[in-house]
PDB file of C-alpha atoms in Angstrom:
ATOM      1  CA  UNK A   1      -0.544 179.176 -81.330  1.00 95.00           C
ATOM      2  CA  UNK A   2      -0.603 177.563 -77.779  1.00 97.00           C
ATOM      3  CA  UNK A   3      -2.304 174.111 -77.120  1.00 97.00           C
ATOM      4  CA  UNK A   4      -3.910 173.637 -73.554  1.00 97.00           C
ATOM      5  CA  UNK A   5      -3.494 170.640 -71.870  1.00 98.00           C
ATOM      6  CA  UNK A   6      -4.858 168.889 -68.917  1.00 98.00           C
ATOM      7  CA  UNK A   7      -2.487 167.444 -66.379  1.00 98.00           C
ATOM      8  CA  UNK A   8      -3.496 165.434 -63.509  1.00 98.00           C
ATOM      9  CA  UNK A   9      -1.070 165.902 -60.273  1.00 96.00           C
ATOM     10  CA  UNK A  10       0.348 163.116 -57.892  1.00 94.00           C
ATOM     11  CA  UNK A  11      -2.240 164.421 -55.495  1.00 93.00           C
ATOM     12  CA  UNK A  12      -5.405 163.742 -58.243  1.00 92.00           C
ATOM     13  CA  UNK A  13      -5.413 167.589 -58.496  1.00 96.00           C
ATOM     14  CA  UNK A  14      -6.352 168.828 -61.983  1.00 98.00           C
ATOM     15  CA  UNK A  15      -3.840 171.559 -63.790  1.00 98.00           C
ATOM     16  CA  UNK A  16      -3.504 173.034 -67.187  1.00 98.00           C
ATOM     17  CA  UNK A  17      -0.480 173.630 -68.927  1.00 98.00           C
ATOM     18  CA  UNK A  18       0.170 176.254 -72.180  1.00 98.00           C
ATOM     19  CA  UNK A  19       2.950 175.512 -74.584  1.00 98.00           C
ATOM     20  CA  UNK A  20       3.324 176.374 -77.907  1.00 98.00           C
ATOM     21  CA  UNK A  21       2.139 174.284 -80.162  1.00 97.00           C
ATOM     22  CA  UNK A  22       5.388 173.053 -81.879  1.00 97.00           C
ATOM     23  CA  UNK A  23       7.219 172.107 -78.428  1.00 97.00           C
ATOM     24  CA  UNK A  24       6.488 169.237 -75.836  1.00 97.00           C
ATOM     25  CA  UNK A  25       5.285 169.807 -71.932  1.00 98.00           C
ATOM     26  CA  UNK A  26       7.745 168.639 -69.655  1.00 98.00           C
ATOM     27  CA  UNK A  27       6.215 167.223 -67.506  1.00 98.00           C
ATOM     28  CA  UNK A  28       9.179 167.344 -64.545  1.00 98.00           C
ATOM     29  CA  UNK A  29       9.027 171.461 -65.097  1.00 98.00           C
ATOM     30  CA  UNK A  30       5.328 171.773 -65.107  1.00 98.00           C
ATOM     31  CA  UNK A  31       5.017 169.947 -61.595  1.00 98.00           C
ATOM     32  CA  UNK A  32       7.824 171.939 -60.222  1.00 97.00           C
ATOM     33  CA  UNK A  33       6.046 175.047 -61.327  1.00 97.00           C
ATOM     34  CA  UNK A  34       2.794 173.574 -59.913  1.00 97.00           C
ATOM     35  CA  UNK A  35       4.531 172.498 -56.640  1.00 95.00           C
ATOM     36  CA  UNK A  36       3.595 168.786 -57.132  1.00 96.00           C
ATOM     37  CA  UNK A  37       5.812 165.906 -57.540  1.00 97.00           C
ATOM     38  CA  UNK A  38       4.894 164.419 -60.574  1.00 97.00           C
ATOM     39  CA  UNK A  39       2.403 165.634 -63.420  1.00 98.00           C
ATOM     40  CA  UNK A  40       0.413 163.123 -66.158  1.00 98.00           C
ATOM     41  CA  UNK A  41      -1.379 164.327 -69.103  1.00 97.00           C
ATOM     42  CA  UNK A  42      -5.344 163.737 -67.535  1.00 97.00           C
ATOM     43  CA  UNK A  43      -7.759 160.705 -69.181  1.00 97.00           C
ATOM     44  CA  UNK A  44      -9.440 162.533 -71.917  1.00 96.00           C
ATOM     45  CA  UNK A  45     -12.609 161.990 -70.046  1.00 97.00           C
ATOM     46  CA  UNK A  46     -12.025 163.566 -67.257  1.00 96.00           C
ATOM     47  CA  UNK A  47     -10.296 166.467 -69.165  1.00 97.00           C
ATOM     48  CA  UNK A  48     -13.627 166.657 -70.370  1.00 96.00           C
ATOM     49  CA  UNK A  49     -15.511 166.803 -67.517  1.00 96.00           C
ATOM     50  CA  UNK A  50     -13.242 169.063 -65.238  1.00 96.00           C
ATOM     51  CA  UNK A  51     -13.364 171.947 -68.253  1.00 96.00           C
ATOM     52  CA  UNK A  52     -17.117 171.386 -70.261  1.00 96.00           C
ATOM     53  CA  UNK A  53     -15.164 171.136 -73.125  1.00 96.00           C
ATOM     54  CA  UNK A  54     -14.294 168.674 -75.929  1.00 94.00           C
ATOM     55  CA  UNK A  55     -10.866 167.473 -75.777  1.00 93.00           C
ATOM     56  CA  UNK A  56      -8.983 168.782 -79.014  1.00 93.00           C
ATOM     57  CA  UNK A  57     -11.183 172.320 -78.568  1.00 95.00           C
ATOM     58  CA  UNK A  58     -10.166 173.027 -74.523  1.00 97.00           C
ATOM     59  CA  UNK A  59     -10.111 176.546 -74.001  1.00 97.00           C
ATOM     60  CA  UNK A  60      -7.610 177.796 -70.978  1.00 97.00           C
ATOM     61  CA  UNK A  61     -10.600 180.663 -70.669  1.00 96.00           C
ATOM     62  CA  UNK A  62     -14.064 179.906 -69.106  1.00 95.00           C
ATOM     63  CA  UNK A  63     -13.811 176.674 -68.075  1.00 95.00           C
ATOM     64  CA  UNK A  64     -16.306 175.136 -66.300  1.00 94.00           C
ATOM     65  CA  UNK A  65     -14.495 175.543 -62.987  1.00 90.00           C
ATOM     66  CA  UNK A  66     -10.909 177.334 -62.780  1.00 92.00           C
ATOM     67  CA  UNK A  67      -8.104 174.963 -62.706  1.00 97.00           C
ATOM     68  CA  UNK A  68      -4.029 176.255 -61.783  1.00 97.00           C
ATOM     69  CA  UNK A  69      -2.942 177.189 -65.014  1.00 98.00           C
ATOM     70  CA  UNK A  70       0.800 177.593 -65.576  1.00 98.00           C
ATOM     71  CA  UNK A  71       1.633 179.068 -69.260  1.00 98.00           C
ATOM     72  CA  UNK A  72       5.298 178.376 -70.803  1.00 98.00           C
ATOM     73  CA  UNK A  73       7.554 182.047 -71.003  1.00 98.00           C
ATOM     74  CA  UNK A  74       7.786 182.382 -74.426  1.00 98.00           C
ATOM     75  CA  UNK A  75       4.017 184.018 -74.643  1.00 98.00           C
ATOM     76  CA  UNK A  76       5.332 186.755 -73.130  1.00 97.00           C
ATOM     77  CA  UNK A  77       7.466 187.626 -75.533  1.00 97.00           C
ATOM     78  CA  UNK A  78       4.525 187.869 -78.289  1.00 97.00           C
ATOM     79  CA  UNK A  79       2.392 190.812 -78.709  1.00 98.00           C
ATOM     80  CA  UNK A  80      -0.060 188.383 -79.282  1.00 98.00           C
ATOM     81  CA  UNK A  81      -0.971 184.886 -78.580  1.00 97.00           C
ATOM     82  CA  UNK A  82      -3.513 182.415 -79.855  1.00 97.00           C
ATOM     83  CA  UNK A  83      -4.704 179.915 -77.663  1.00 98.00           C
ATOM     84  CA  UNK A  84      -8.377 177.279 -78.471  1.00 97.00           C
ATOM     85  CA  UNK A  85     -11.722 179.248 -78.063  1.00 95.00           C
ATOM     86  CA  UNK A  86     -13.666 176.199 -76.974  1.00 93.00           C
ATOM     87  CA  UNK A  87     -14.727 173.896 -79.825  1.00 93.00           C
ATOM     88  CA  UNK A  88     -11.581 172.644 -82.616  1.00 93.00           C
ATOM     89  CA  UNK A  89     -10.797 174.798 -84.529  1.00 92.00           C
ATOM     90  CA  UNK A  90     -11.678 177.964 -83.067  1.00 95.00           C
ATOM     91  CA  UNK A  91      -9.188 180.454 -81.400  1.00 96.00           C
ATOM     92  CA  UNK A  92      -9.101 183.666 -79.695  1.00 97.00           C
ATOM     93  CA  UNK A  93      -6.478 185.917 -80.016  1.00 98.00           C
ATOM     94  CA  UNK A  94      -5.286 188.393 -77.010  1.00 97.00           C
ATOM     95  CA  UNK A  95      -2.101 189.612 -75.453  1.00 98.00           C
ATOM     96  CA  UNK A  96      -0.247 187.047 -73.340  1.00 98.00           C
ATOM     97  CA  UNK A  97      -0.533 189.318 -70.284  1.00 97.00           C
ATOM     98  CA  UNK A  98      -4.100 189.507 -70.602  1.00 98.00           C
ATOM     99  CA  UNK A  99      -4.270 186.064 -70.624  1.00 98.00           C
ATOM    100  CA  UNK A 100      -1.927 185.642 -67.725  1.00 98.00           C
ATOM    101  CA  UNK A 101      -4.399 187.768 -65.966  1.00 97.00           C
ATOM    102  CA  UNK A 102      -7.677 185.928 -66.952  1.00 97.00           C
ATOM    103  CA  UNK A 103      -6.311 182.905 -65.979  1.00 97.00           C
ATOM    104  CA  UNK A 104      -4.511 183.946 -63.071  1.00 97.00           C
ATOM    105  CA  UNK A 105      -1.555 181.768 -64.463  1.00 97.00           C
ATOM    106  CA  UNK A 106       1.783 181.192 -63.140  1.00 97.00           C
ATOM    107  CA  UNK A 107       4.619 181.422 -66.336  1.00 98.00           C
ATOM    108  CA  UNK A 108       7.381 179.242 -66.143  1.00 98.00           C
ATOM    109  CA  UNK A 109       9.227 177.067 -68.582  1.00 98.00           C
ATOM    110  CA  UNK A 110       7.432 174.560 -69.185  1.00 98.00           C
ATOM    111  CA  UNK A 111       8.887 173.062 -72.638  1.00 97.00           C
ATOM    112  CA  UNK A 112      11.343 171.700 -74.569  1.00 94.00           C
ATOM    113  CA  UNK A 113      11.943 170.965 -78.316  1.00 89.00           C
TER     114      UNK A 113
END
């Protein structure tokens, strides 16, 4: 399982970030791999807003409008990944490359323990 978060760049630009669900963003990694200088997790609110979804139940897939997504390496290595379907507690399951694709992610890592 991957949790999506919402990161908000020096520049005010909106990003999500995939890591599995048992690790931490880093937050230094995921604006290098987003060519900003610094990342922050978003306000919930505007988390909110930016997606049309409920924060706890963001979905990296049809989001209200597309925001970079960068997803942390270690999907790739599953034959299957889990990531939120759009409300809590709901998930989709699909192969990390597909997901790659959908969200025309970058991969990088992200994470640490």
């Amino acid at each position: 399982m991957f949790k999506t978060l919402v990161m908000a760049t020096d520049s005010g630009r909106l990003a999500v970030a995939l890591v599995p669900v048992d690790r931490s963003l880093d937050l230094k990694a995921a604006a290098d791999a987003l060519g900003a200088r610094r990342v922050a997790l978003a306000p919930a609110a505007d988390a909110a807003r930016a997606t049309g979804y409920v924060v706890g139940g963001i979905s990296p897939l049809g989001q209200r409008r597309r925001l970079p997504t960068v997803i942390h390496e270690s999907a790739l290595s599953l034959s299957v990944i889990h990531v939120s379907a759009g409300r809590r507690g709901l998930e989709i399951a699909l192969h990390p490359t597909d997901l790659v694709r959908l969200c025309e992610a970058n991969v990088a890592d992200i994470a640490r323990d």
